Structures are given as structure tokens and as C-alpha cells.
Coordinates of C-alpha atoms in Angstrom, one line a residue:
X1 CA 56.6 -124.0 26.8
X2 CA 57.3 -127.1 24.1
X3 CA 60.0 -124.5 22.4
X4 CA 63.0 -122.6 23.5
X5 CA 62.2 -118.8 23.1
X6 CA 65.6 -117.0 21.1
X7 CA 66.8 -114.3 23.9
X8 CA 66.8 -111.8 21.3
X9 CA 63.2 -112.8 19.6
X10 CA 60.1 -110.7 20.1
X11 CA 58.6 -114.1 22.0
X12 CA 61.6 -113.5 24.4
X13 CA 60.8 -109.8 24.8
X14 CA 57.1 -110.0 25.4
X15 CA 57.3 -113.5 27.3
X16 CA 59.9 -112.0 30.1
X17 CA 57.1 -109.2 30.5
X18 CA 54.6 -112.4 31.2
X19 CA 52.7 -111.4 28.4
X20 CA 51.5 -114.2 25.7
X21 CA 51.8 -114.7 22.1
X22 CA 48.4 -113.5 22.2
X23 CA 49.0 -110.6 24.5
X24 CA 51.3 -108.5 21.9
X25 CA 50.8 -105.2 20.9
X26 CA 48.3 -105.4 18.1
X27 CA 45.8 -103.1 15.8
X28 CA 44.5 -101.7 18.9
X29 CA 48.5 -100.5 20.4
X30 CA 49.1 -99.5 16.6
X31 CA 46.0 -97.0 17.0
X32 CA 46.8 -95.8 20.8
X33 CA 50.6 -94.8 19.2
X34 CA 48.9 -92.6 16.6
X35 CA 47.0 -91.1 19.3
X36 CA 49.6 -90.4 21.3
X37 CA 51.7 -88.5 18.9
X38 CA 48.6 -86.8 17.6
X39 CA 48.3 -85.3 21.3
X40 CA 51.9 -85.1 22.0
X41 CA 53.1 -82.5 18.9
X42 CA 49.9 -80.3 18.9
X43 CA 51.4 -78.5 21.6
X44 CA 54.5 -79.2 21.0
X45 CA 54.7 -77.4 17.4
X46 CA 51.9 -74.7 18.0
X47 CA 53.2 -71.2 16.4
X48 CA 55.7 -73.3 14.5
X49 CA 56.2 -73.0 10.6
X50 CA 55.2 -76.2 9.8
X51 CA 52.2 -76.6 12.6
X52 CA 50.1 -77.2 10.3
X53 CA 51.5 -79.8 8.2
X54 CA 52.4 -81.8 11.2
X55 CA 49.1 -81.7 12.5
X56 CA 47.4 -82.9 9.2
X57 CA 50.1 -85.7 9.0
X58 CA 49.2 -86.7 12.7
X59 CA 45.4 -86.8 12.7
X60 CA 45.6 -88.3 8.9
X61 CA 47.4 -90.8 10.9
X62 CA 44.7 -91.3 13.2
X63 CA 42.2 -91.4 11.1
X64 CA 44.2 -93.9 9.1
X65 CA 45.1 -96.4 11.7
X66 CA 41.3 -96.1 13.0
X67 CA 40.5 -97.8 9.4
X68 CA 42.8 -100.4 9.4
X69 CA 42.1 -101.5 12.9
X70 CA 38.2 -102.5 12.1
X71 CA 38.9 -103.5 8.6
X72 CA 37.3 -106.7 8.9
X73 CA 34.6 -105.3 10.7
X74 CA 32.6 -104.7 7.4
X75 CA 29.4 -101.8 8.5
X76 CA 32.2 -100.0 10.2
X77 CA 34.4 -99.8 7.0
X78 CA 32.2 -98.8 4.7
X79 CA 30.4 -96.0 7.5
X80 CA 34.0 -95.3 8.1
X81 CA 35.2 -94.8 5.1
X82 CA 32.4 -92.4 3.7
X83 CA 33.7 -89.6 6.4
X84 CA 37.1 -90.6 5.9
X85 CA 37.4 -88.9 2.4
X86 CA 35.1 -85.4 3.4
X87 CA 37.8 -85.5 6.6
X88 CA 40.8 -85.9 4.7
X89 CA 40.2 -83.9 2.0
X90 CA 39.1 -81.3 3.9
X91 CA 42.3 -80.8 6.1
X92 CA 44.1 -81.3 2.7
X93 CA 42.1 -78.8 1.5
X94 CA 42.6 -76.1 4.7
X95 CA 46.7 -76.5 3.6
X96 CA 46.5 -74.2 0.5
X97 CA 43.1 -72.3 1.1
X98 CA 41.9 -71.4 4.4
X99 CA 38.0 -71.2 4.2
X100 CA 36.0 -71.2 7.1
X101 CA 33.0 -73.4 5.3
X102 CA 35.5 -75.9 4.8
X103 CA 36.7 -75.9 8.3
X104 CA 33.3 -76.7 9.4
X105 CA 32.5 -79.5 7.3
X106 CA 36.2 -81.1 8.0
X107 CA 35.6 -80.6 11.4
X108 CA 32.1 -82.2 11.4
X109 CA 33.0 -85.5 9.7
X110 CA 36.7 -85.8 11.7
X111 CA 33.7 -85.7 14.7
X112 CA 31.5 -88.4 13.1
X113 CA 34.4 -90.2 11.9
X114 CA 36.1 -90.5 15.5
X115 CA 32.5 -90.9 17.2
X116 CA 31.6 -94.1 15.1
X117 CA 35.2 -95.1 16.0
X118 CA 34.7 -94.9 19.7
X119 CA 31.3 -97.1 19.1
X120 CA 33.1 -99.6 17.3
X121 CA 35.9 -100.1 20.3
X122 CA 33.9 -99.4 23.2
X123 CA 31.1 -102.3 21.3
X124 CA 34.1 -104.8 21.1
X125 CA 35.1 -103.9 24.5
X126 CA 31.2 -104.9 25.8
X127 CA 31.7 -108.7 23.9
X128 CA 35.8 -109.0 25.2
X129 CA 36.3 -112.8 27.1
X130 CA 39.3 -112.0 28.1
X131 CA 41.8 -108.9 28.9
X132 CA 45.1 -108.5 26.7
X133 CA 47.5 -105.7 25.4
X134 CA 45.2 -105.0 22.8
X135 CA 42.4 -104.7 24.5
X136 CA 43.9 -102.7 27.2
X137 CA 45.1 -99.9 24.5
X138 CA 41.7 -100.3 22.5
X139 CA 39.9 -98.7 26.2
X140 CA 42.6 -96.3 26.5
X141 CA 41.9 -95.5 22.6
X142 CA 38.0 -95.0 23.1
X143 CA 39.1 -92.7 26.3
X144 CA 41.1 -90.4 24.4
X145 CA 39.4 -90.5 21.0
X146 CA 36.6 -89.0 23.1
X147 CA 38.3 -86.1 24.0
X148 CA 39.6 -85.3 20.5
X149 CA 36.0 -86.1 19.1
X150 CA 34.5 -83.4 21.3
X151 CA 37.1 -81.3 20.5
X152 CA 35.9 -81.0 16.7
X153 CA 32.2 -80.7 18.4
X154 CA 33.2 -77.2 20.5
X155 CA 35.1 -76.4 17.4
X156 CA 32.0 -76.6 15.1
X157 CA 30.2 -74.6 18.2
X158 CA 32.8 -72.1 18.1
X159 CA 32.9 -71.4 14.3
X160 CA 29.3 -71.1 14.1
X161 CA 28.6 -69.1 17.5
X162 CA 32.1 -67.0 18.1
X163 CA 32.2 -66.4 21.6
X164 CA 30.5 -69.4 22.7
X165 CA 33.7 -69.9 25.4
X166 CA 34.8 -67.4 28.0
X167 CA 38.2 -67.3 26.3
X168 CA 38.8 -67.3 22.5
X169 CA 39.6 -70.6 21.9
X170 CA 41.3 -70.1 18.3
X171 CA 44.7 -68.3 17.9
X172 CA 45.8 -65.7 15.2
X173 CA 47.1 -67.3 12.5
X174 CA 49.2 -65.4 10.3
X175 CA 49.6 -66.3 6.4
X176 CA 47.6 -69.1 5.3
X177 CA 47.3 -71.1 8.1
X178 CA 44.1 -72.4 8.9
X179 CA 42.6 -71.5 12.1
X180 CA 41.4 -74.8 13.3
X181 CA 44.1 -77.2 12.5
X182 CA 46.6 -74.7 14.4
X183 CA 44.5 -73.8 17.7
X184 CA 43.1 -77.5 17.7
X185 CA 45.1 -78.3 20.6
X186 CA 43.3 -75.7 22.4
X187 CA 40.1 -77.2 21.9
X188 CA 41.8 -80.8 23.1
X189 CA 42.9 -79.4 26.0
X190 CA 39.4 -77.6 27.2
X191 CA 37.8 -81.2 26.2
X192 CA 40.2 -82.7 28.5
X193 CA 39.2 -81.0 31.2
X194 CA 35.5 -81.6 30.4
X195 CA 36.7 -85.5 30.2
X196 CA 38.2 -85.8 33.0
X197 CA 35.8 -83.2 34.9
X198 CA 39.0 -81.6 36.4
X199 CA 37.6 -78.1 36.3
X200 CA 40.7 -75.9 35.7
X201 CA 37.7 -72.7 35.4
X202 CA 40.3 -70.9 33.1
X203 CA 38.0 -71.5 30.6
X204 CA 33.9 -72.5 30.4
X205 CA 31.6 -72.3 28.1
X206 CA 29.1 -69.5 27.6
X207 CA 26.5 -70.3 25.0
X208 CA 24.3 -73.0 25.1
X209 CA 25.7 -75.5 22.7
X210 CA 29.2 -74.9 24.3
X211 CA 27.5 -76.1 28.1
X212 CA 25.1 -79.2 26.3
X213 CA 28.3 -80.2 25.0
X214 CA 30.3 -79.7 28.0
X215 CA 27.5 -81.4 30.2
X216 CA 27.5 -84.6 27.4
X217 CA 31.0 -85.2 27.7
X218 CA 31.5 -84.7 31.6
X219 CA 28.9 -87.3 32.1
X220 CA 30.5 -89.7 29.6
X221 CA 33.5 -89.5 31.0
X222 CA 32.4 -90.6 34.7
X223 CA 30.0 -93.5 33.1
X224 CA 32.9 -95.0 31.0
X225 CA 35.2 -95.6 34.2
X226 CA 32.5 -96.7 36.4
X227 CA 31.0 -99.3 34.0
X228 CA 33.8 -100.1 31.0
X229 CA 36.8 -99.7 33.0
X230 CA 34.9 -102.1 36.1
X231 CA 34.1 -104.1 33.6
X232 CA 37.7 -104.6 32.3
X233 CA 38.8 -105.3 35.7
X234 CA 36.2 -107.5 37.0
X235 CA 37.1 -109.8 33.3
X236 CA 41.0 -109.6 34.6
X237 CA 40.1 -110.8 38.3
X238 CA 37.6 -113.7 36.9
X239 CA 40.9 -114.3 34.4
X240 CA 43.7 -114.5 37.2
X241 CA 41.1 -117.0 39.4
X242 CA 40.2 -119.4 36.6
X243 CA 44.3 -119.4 35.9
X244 CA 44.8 -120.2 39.6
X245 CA 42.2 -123.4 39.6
X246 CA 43.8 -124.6 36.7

């Protein structure tokens, strides 16, 4: 490098990791840290006063740093954008009057919000040259926004068709808590296990939306690593070998 790299810079940081000015966290890392927190304290606060309010704030976030991270990708936006308000305002809505009408449209367009989300990333991922950071997380992003989009599917299913899983998926909320934002990690976790195909059994679906969903998801999630995960790693071998001959 032409310029000496400050010890105590962010260049310094990210260049003793070998990763590039080009390879630091971006958009992409921004989104996968929303995500994260979004699956880490649904669990975490179930059953606690403020459940609710913390998961609102966490999948506004979400749904927030989904925007910003294809705002100059212009169909997105504005597709984007017209479920982002019905989404919001809907969970903002469920935090002073529970109503399950509005639990199903919320739940809907969080769905098509997220799903046109994972089009956009697993798109740019198809047209990707190269393999950073950011493009690392955005794969990791479609993975698990996924899971959470499927989620809001067998949530629908579930409002619509009670008893459509062996096991009641929603808890008893006491005082104006709205069923679906506080028993939403429940539906995570069953669409993690459709995801991932790991097949715990402690809970399955019984109608026939439930399995068509089950069934769509399970197959997605097998397809995604064999193709856009190989492909990832075939661009990162080509990468490493045209680096070498240089």
C-alpha cells in the first residue's frame, strides 16, 4: 500500500483481518445486525412487560434497514415502500388495540415486504463479480429473512385456520398484548426448523396450508445452499486463483 494505515484507524482494523477497503461491513452487515437482534430478543423478552414494544422496535428495525439497503435500487423502493407503511402501521396499530383483522393484514404485508426483500438480495447475489463482507452478510440476510418471512405466512395460516399446527402456536397474552407480535418467535422457531429441514417433530403442521407451506419452504431451503451458496464459493475459488496468477 502507497499510505501508512494509522494503528488505531478503521483501515488498520479491517486491513489486519486481510479484508480491503472494499471488503468493510456495509448496507448489507447493517441489515444482517438488525436481523440478528430481531432473532436474538424474541426469545429473550417473551412473557416480559415490555415484549411487545421490543419486538415492534426490532422488526421496525428490520424493516427499516431492508429500505435503506436497496435505496438506489428504484422498483424495489417504491414496491418496498408501499408494504412498508400497511406493515408499520399495523404493528403500531396492534400496541394500543389488539384486533385480530389487523393482525392479519400486518402480518401479510411484513410477509410481502420481507419476500420482495429476499428477491432483491438473492437477484444481486445471481449478478455478484466478486465475494466481500457485504456480500457475504447480504446471503446470510436472504437465509434468514426467509425464515422470518414464512413465519408471518404460518401466522396468517394459523389466524385464519386455528389449529392448523399440532401445537398452538400462539401464547396467552394477558392485557392488551397482541397475540402475534408476542408468540412470533414461536412461529420463527417452527420456520426454522422447516428451513433448515431439521425435523425436531415437536411440532407439524396439520391443515393443508400449514404442510404447502411447510413443503415450500423445506425445498427452498436445500435449493438456496446447493445453488447460491455453490455459487458464492465457486466466485471465491475463481477470486483466490486469478489473485494467485497476478
Amino acid at each position: 500500500m502507497s499510505e501508512t494505515i494509522s494503528g488505531h484507524s478503521p483501515s488498520a482494523f479491517w486491513h489486519r483481518l486481510g479484508l480491503a477497503h472494499h471488503n468493510w461491513p456495509g448496507r448489507f452487515t447493517a441489515l444482517l445486525g438488525t436481523i440478528l437482534l430481531l432473532l436474538i430478543t424474541q426469545p429473550m423478552f417473551s412473557g416480559h412487560a415490555f415484549a411487545q414494544n421490543i419486538a415492534t422496535a426490532a422488526m421496525s428495525l428490520v424493516l427499516l434497514a431492508a429500505l435503506y439497503a436497496f435505496r438506489a435500487t428504484r422498483i424495489y423502493f417504491i414496491i418496498a415502500l408501499a408494504l412498508l407503511f400497511p406493515s408499520l402501521g399495523g404493528r403500531l396499530a396492534l400496541l394500543f388495540t389488539p384486533s385480530p383483522t389487523v393482525e392479519v393484514i400486518s402480518a401479510i404485508f411484513s410477509c410481502l415486504f420481507l419476500a420482495v426483500t429476499v428477491i432483491a438480495l438473492v437477484s444481486r447475489l445471481f449478478i455478484v463479480k466478486s465475494v466481500t463482507l457485504d456480500t457475504i452478510s447480504a446471503a446470510i440476510c436472504a437465509y434468514l429473512l426467509t425464515a422470518v418471512a414464512f413465519a408471518y405466512a404460518f401466522a396468517v395460516v394459523e389466524l385464519q385456520n386455528p389449529g392448523a399446527f399440532s401445537t398452538a402456536l400462539f401464547q396467552n397474552t394477558p392485557g392488551r398484548a397482541a397475540p402475534l407480535i408476542a408468540s412470533l418467535h414461536s412461529f420463527i422457531y417452527f420456520s426454522f426448523v422447516c428451513l433448515t429441514t431439521t425435523g425436531f417433530g415437536d411440532i407439524f403442521p396439520v391443515s393443508e396450508g400449514a404442510r404447502s407451506l411447510s413443503v415450500m419452504e423445506s425445498v427452498f431451503g436445500q435449493l438456496y445452499v446447493a445453488i447460491l451458496i455453490a455459487r458464492l464459493v465457486s466466485l471465491e475459488v475463481a477470486q483466490s486463483m486469478m489473485k494467485e496468477r497476478e
